Amino acid sequence: MWRPVISEKVIKSGVLISGLRLMQNQTWRSNKKKRELMILGNQISEIMALHMTSDELIVGIPLNRVEVKLLEVPRYENEQGFHVLSQISESIAGYFIRIEKIV
């Protein structure tokens, strides 16, 4: 399902970049226990939410060595876990993204 991007922000955070790259690495994730991934995913999500000051779902995209683009999208009822970007689309109405839950 496509979700509209409510807002976006570029921040500088080496910690977020490292965490996001690890979580997006399928090989790295396959060697971890689900509980460990949930703890790390929650910590990364909390850091991103603090930067956006939002209760909505925040998806982070590493841009380069120090910058991360944060996208705020609507959170659906009872939605938990860590999500990664799978597809992005631009239209006259704005940006829309597809995400997939990994933990």
Coordinates of C-alpha atoms in Angstrom, one line a residue:
M1 CA 0.0 0.0 0.0
W2 CA 1.3 3.5 -0.9
R3 CA 1.6 6.0 2.0
P4 CA 1.8 9.7 1.5
V5 CA 4.9 11.5 2.9
I6 CA 3.7 14.0 5.4
S7 CA 7.0 15.7 5.9
E8 CA 10.7 15.1 5.4
K9 CA 13.9 16.3 7.1
V10 CA 17.6 15.7 6.5
I11 CA 19.7 15.4 9.6
K12 CA 23.3 14.6 10.4
S13 CA 23.8 11.5 12.6
G14 CA 26.5 8.9 12.3
V15 CA 24.7 6.7 14.9
L16 CA 21.5 6.6 12.8
I17 CA 23.4 5.9 9.6
S18 CA 25.1 2.9 11.2
G19 CA 22.0 1.5 12.7
L20 CA 19.9 2.0 9.5
R21 CA 22.5 0.3 7.3
L22 CA 22.7 -2.6 9.7
M23 CA 18.9 -3.0 9.7
Q24 CA 18.7 -2.8 5.9
N25 CA 21.3 -5.6 5.5
Q26 CA 19.4 -8.8 5.1
T27 CA 22.5 -11.0 5.7
W28 CA 23.3 -9.2 9.0
R29 CA 19.7 -9.5 10.2
S30 CA 19.5 -13.2 9.4
N31 CA 22.2 -13.9 12.0
K32 CA 20.4 -12.1 14.8
K33 CA 17.6 -13.1 17.2
K34 CA 14.2 -11.5 16.6
R35 CA 14.2 -10.0 20.1
E36 CA 17.6 -8.3 19.5
L37 CA 16.4 -6.9 16.2
M38 CA 13.2 -5.6 17.9
I39 CA 15.2 -3.8 20.6
L40 CA 17.6 -2.2 18.1
G41 CA 14.7 -1.3 15.8
N42 CA 12.8 0.4 18.6
Q43 CA 15.9 2.4 19.7
I44 CA 16.5 3.6 16.1
S45 CA 12.8 4.5 15.7
E46 CA 12.8 6.5 19.0
I47 CA 15.8 8.5 17.8
M48 CA 14.2 9.3 14.5
A49 CA 10.9 10.3 16.2
L50 CA 12.8 12.7 18.5
H51 CA 14.3 14.4 15.5
M52 CA 10.9 14.7 13.8
T53 CA 8.9 15.3 17.1
S54 CA 6.2 13.1 15.8
D55 CA 4.0 10.2 16.8
E56 CA 3.6 9.1 13.2
L57 CA 5.8 6.4 11.5
I58 CA 9.3 7.6 10.6
V59 CA 11.3 5.9 7.9
G60 CA 15.1 6.7 7.6
I61 CA 17.1 6.6 4.5
P62 CA 20.9 6.9 4.7
L63 CA 22.1 9.4 2.1
N64 CA 25.9 9.6 2.6
R65 CA 28.4 9.2 5.4
V66 CA 26.7 11.7 7.8
E67 CA 23.3 12.5 6.5
V68 CA 20.0 10.7 6.9
K69 CA 16.7 11.6 5.3
L70 CA 13.7 11.1 7.6
L71 CA 10.3 10.6 6.0
E72 CA 7.2 11.0 8.2
V73 CA 4.3 8.8 7.0
P74 CA 0.9 8.0 8.5
R75 CA 1.0 5.3 11.2
Y76 CA -1.9 2.8 10.9
E77 CA -3.7 1.5 14.0
N78 CA -1.7 -0.7 16.2
E79 CA 1.3 -0.7 13.8
Q80 CA 4.5 -1.7 15.5
G81 CA 8.0 -2.8 14.4
F82 CA 10.7 -1.5 12.2
H83 CA 10.1 -0.7 8.6
V84 CA 12.4 0.0 5.6
L85 CA 11.7 1.8 2.4
S86 CA 10.9 -0.5 -0.5
Q87 CA 9.7 1.9 -3.2
I88 CA 9.2 5.7 -3.7
S89 CA 7.1 7.6 -6.2
E90 CA 6.7 11.3 -6.9
S91 CA 3.5 12.7 -8.3
I92 CA 1.8 16.1 -8.5
A93 CA 0.2 15.3 -5.2
G94 CA 3.6 14.8 -3.5
Y95 CA 5.8 11.8 -2.5
F96 CA 4.4 8.4 -1.8
I97 CA 6.3 5.5 -0.4
R98 CA 5.9 1.7 0.1
I99 CA 7.5 0.3 3.2
E100 CA 8.0 -3.3 4.4
K101 CA 8.1 -4.4 8.0
I102 CA 11.3 -6.3 8.9
V103 CA 10.8 -6.8 12.6

